[in-house]
Short mmCIF file of C-alpha atoms in Angstrom, two decimals:
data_model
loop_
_atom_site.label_atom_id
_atom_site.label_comp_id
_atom_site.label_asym_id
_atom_site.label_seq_id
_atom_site.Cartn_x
_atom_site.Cartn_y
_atom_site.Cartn_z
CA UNK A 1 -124.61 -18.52 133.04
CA UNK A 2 -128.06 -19.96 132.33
CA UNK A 3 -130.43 -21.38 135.18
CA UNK A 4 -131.07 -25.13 134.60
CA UNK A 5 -133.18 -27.48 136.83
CA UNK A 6 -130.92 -29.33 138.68
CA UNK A 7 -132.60 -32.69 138.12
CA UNK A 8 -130.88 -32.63 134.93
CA UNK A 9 -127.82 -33.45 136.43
CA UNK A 10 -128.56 -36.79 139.13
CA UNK A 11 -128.74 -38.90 136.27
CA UNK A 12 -124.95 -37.78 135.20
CA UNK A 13 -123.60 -37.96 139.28
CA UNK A 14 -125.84 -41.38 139.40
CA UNK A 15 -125.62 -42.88 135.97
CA UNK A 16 -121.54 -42.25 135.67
CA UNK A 17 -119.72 -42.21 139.03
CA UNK A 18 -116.30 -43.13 136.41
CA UNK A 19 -115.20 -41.13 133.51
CA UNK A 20 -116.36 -42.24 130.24
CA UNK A 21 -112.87 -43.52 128.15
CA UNK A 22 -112.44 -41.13 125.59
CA UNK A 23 -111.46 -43.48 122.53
CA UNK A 24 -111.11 -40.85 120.01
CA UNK A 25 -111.99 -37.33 119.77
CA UNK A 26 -110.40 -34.39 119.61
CA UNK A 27 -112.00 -23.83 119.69
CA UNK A 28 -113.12 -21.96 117.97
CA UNK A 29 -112.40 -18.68 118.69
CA UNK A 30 -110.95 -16.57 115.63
CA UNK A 31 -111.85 -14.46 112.79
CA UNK A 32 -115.71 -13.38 111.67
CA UNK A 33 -117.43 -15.99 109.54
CA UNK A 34 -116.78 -15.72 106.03
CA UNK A 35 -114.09 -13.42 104.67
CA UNK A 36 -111.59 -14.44 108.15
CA UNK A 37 -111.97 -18.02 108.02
CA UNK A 38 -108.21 -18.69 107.17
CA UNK A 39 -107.20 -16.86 110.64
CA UNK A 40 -109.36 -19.19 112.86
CA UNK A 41 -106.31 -20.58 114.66
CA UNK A 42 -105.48 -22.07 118.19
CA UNK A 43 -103.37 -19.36 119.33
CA UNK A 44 -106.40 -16.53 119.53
CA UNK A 45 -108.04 -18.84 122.58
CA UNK A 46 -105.36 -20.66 123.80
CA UNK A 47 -104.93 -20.22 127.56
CA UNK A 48 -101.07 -20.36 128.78
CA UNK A 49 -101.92 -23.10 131.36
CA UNK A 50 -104.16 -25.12 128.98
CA UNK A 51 -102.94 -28.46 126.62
CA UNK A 52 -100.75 -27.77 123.71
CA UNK A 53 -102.02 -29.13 120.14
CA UNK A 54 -100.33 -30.29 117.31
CA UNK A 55 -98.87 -28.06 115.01
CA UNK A 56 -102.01 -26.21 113.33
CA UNK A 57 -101.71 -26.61 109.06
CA UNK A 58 -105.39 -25.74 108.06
CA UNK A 59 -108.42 -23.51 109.74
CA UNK A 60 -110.80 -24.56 112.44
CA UNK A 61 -114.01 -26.04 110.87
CA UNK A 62 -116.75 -24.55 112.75
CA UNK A 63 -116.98 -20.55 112.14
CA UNK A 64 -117.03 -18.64 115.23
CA UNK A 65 -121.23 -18.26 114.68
CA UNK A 66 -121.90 -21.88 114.71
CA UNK A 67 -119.20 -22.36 117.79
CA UNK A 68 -121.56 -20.03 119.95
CA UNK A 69 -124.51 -22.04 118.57
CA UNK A 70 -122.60 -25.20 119.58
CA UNK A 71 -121.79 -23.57 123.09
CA UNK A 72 -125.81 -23.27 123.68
CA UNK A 73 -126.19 -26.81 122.98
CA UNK A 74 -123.65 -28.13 125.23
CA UNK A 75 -125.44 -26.32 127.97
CA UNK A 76 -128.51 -27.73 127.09
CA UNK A 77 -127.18 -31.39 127.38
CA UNK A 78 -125.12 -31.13 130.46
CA UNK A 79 -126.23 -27.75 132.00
CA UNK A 80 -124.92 -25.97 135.43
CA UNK A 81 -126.13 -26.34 138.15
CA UNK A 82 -124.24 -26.18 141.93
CA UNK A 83 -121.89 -27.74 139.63
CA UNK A 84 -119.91 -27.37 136.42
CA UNK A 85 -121.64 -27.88 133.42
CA UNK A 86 -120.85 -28.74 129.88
CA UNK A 87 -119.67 -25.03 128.69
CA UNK A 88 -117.67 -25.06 131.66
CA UNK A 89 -116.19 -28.25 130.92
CA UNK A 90 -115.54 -26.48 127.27
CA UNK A 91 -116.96 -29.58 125.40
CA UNK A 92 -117.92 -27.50 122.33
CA UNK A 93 -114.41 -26.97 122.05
CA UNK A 94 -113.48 -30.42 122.27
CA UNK A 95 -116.62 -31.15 119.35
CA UNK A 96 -114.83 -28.23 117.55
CA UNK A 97 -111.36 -30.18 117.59
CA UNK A 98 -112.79 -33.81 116.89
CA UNK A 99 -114.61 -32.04 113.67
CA UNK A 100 -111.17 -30.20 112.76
CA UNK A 101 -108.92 -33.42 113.21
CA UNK A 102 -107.32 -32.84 110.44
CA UNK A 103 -106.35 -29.35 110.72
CA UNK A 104 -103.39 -30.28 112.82
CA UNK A 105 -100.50 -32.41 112.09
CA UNK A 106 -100.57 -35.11 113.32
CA UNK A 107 -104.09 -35.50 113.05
CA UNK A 108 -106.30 -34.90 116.66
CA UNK A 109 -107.03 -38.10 117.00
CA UNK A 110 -105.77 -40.54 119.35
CA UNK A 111 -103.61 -39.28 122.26
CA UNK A 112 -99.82 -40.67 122.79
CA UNK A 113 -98.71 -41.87 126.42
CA UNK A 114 -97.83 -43.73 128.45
CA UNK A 115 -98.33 -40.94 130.71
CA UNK A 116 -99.71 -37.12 131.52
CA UNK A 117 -97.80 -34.46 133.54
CA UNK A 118 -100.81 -35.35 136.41
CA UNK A 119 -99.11 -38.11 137.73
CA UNK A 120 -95.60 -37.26 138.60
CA UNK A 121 -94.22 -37.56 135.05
CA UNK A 122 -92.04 -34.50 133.79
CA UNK A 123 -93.71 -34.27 130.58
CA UNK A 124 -97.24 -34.47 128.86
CA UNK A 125 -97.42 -37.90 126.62
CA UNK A 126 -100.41 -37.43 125.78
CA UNK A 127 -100.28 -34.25 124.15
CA UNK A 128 -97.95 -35.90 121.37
CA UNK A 129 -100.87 -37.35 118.98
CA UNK A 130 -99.95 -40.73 117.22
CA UNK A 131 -99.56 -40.78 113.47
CA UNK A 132 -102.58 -42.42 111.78
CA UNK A 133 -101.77 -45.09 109.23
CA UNK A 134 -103.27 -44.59 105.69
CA UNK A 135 -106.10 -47.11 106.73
CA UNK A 136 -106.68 -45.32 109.78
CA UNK A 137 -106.75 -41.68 108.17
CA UNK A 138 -109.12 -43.46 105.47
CA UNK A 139 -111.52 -44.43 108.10
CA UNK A 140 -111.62 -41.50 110.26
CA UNK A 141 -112.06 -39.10 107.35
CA UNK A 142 -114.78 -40.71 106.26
CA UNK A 143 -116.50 -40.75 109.43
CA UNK A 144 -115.49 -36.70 110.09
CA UNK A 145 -115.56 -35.45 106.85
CA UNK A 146 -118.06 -37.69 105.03
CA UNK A 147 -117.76 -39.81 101.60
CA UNK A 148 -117.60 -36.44 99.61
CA UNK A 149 -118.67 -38.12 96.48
CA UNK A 150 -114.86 -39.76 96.51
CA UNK A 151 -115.09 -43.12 95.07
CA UNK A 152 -111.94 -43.81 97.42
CA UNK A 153 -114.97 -42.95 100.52
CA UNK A 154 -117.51 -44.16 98.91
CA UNK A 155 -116.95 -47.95 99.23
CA UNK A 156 -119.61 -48.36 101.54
CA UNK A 157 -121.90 -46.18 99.72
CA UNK A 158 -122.45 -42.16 100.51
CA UNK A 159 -121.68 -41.13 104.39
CA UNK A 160 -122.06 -37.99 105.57
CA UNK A 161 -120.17 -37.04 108.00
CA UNK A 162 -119.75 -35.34 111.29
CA UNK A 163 -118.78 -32.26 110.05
CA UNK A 164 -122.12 -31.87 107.81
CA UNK A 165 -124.23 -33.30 110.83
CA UNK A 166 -123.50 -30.58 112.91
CA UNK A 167 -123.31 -27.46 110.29
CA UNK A 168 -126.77 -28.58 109.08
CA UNK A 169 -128.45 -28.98 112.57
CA UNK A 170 -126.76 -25.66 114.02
CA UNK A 171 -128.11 -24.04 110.82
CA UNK A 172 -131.33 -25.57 111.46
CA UNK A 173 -131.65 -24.75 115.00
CA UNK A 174 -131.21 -20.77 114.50
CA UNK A 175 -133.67 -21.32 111.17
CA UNK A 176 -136.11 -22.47 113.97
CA UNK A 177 -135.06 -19.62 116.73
CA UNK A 178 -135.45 -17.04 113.96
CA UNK A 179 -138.83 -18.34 113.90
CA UNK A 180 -139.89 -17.26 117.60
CA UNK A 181 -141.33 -14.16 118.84
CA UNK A 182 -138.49 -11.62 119.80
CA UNK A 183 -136.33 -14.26 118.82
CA UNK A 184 -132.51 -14.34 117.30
CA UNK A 185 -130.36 -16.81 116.97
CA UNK A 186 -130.82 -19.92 119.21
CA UNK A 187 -127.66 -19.14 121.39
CA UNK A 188 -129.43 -15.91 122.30
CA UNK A 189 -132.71 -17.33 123.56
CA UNK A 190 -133.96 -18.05 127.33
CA UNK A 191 -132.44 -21.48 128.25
CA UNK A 192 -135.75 -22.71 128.67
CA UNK A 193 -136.89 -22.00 125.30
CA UNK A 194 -133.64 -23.41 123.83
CA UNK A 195 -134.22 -26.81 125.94
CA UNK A 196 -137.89 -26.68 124.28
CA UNK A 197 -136.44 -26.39 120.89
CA UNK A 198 -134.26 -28.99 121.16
CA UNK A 199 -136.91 -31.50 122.86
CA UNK A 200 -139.73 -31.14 120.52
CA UNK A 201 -137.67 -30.38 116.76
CA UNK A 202 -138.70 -32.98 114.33
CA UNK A 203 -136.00 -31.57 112.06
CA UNK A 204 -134.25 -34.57 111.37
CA UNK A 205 -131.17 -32.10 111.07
CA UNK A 206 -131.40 -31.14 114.70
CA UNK A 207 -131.98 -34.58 115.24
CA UNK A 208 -129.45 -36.09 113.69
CA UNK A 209 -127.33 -33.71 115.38
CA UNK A 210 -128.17 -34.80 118.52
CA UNK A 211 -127.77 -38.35 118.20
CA UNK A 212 -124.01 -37.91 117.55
CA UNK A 213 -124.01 -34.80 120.22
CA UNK A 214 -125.03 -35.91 123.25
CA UNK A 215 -123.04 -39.31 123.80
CA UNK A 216 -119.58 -36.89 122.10
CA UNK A 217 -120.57 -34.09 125.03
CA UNK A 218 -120.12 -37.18 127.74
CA UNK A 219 -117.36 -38.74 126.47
CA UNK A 220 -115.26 -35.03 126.54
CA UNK A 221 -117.09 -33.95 130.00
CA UNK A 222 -115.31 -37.19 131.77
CA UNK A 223 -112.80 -37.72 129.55
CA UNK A 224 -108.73 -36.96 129.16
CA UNK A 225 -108.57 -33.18 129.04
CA UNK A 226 -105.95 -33.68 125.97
CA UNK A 227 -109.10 -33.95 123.69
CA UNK A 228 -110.33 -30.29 124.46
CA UNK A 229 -113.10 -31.35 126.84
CA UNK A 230 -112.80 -31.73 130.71
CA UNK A 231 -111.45 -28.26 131.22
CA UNK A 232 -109.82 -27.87 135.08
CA UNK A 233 -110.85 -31.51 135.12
CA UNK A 234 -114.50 -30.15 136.54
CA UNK A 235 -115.61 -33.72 135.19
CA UNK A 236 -113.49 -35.74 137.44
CA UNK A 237 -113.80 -33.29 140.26
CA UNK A 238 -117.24 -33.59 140.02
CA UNK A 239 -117.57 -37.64 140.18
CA UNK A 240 -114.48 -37.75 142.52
CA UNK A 241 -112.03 -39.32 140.08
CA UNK A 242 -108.38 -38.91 140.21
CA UNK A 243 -107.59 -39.02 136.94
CA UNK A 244 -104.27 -40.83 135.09
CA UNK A 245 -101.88 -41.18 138.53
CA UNK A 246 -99.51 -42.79 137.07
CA UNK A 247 -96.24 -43.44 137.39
CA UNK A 248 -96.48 -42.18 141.08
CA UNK A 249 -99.36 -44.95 141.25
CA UNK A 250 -101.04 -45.56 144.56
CA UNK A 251 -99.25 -46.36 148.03
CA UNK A 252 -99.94 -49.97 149.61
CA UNK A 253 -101.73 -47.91 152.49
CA UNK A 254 -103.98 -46.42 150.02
CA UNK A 255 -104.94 -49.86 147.72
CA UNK A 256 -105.40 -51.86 151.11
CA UNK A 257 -107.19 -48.93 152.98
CA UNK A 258 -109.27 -47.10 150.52
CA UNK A 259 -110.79 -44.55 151.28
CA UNK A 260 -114.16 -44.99 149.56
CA UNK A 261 -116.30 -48.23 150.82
CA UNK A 262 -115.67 -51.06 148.44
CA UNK A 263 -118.26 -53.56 147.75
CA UNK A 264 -117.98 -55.63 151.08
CA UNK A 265 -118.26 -52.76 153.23
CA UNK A 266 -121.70 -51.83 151.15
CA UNK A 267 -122.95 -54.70 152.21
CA UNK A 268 -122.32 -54.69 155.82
CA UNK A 269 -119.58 -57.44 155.34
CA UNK A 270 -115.71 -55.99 155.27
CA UNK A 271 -112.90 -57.83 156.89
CA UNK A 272 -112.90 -57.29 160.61
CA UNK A 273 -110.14 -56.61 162.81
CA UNK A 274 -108.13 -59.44 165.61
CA UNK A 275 -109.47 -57.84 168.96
CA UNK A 276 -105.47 -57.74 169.80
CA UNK A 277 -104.54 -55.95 166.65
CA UNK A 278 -103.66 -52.01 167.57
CA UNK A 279 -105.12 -49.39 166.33
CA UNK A 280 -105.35 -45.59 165.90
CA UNK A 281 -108.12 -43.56 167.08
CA UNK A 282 -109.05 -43.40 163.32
CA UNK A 283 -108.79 -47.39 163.71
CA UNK A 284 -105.99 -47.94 161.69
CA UNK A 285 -103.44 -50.68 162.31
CA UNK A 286 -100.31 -48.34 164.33
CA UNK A 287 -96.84 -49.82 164.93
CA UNK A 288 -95.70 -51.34 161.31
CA UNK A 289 -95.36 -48.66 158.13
CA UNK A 290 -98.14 -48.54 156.30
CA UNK A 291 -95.87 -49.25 153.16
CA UNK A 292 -94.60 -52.60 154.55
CA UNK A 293 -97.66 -53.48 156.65
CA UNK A 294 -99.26 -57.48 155.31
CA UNK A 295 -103.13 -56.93 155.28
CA UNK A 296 -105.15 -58.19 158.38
CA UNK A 297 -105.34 -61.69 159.26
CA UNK A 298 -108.61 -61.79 159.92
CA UNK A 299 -110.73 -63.86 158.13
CA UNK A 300 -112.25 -61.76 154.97
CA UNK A 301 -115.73 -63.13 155.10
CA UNK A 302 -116.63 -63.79 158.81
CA UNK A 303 -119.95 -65.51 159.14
CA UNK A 304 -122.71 -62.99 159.24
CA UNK A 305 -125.80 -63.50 161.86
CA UNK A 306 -129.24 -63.47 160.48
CA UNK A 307 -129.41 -59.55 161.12
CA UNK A 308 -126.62 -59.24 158.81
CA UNK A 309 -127.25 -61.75 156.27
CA UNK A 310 -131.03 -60.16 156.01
CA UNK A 311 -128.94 -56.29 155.68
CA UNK A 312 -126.82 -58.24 153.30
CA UNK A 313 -129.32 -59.27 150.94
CA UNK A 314 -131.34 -56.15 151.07
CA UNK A 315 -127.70 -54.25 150.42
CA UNK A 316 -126.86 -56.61 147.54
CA UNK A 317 -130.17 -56.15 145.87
CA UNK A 318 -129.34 -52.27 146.00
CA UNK A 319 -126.20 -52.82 144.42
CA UNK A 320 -127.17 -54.96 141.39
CA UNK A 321 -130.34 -52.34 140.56
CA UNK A 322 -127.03 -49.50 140.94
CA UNK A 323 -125.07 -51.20 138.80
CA UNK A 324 -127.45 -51.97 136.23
CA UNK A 325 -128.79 -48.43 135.70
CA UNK A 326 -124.75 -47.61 135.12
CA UNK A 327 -124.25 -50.36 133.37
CA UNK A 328 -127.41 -49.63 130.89
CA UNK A 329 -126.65 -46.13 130.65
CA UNK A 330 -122.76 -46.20 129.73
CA UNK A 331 -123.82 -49.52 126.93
CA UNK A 332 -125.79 -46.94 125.50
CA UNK A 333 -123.24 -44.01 125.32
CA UNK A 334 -120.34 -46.23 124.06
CA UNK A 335 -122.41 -47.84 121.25
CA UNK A 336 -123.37 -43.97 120.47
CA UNK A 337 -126.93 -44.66 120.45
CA UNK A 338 -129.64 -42.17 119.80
CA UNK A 339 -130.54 -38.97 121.97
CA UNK A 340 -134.22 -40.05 122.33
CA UNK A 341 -133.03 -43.59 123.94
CA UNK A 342 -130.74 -41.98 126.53
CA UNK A 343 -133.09 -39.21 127.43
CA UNK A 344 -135.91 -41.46 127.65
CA UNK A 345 -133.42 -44.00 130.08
CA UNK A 346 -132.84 -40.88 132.03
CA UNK A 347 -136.26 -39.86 132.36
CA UNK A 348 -137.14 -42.98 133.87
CA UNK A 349 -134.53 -43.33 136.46
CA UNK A 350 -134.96 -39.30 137.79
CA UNK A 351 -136.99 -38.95 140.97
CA UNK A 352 -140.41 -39.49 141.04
CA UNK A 353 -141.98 -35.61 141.63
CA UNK A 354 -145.58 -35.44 143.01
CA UNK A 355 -147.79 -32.75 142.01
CA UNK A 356 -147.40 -29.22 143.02
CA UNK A 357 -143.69 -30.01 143.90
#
């Protein structure tokens, strides 16, 4: 695995402490490029304890070439560091499914429910795709697969589409490895020199790649691992999320007494205990189930002396500057905006680095 700089990855444990909702999106290991296309299928890298896919009726898009170009980029957008990164996660996988939606039947594009085998539920819902409707299919066609010079696509004028945004910038990024000294391909350079590529290309294919890249990468890092993305759930393990729990749901001990501080406690002003209410060492009410127990009595905002009130403020201010780097940040990856905005957001909210550090 490549060495990255781990300040690559405190804007992605800062920027998005919740999962990024996957609201459509769908391997490619198989044969060589050319003459083997027809045998790129599921079943040659499909792990036993992995999600089942549809029923497979046409190839993989991406040959198995541009998947390990795809895997190098991945890194490069989410690398490793003390924790799973983006090729861990298998995200090019999940790029290689969204692009080959309509290999499978039904298409790989939005995942059925109401619920996963995480949460106590016998089966996997949301490995049973929904049927598109022929308005549905139209649109997302057009958006994967492009306009294709069909006059049925080409309403709105020509599109191309995902699938020709990333074969042209993978094919542009190894025209621009082949270029280095010593070099190769651009999955077989130095990550440092790939990261360099990628920053400074003014290829508007690499570009144009990337726009449509990086926000897809975040979306399957944190999202459902039904979309090919989020492998082990290293995404939610990573920014402490528990995932789909339903139907087991949450115990009344456990939506009363969370364990994580809510926003009251942040600001130095949760509910405090009756001095004649019991409690365990851990200070939790004893002598009543924790099912059946009524929340404290107490009043939920006592009034705060000055100490607190000034602790409050200063807390609150905190808070609102949190919240609207997150808030900025996930905007920007749900409207799918540009590479060069997010980086540049991120860039601004890393850790200022004095010289010689």
């Amino acid at each position: 695995m490549s060495t990255h700089s781990p300040s690559r990855r405190w804007i992605i444990k800062a920027g998005i402490s919740t999962p990024v909702v996957m609201t459509a999106g769908c391997l490619s290991q198989g044969g060589s490029d050319s003459s083997a296309t027809a045998n790129r299928t599921m079943a040659s890298g499909l792990e036993p304890t992995q999600f089942r896919t549809p029923r497979q009726i046409a190839p993989l898009f991406l040959t198995d070439t541009e998947f390990k170009t795809l895997e190098a980029v991945v890194d490069s957008i989410v690398p490793a560091d003390d924790n799973p990164g983006a090729r861990d996660a298998q995200c090019a996988r999940g790029i290689q499914l969204l692009l080959s939606a309509f290999s499978f039947s039904p298409a790989m594009i939005f995942a059925g429910g109401p619920f996963s085998n995480r949460g106590g539920h016998t089966s996997n819902d949301f490995e049973k795709f929904i049927e598109l409707d022929p308005y549905e299919e139209l649109a997302w066609r057009i958006k994967i697969e492009g306009s294709k010079g069909m006059p049925a696509r080409s309403f709105n004028g020509s599109v191309a589409g995902w699938q020709t945004i990333y074969r042209n910038g993978l094919a542009a990024l190894n025209a621009s490895a082949a270029q280095v000294p010593g070099g190769g391909r651009f999955e077989q350079l130095p990550a440092p020199m790939q990261q360099l590529i990628l920053r400074d290309s003014r290829d508007s294919a690499v570009t144009d790649m990337l726009n449509i890249a990086t926000p897809q990468v975040l979306e399957l890092m944190y999202g459902a691992p039904e979309y090919g993305g989020n492998a082990a759930l290293v995404g939610w393990k990573f920014t402490d999320y528990e995932g789909d729990v339903q139907p087991r749901g949450y115990t009344r001990q456990q939506v009363v007494e969370p364990d994580n501080p809510g926003v009251l406690d942040m600001l130095g002003l949760s509910r405090r205990r009756s001095a004649d209410q019991p409690t365990t060492q851990a200070g939790r009410s004893t002598g009543v189930s924790a099912q059946t127990a009524p929340p404290p009595q107490s009043a939920l905002l006592p009034v705060p002396t000055l100490e607190e009130t000034l602790r409050g403020q200063n807390a609150f201010r905190q808070l609102i500057a949190m919240t609207s780097d997150e808030f900025g940040l996930a905007m920007m990856i749900d409207s799918q905006s540009n590479q060069q905005r997010i980086r540049q957001f991120v860039q601004s909210k890393l850790p200022n680095k004095s010289g010689g550090q």
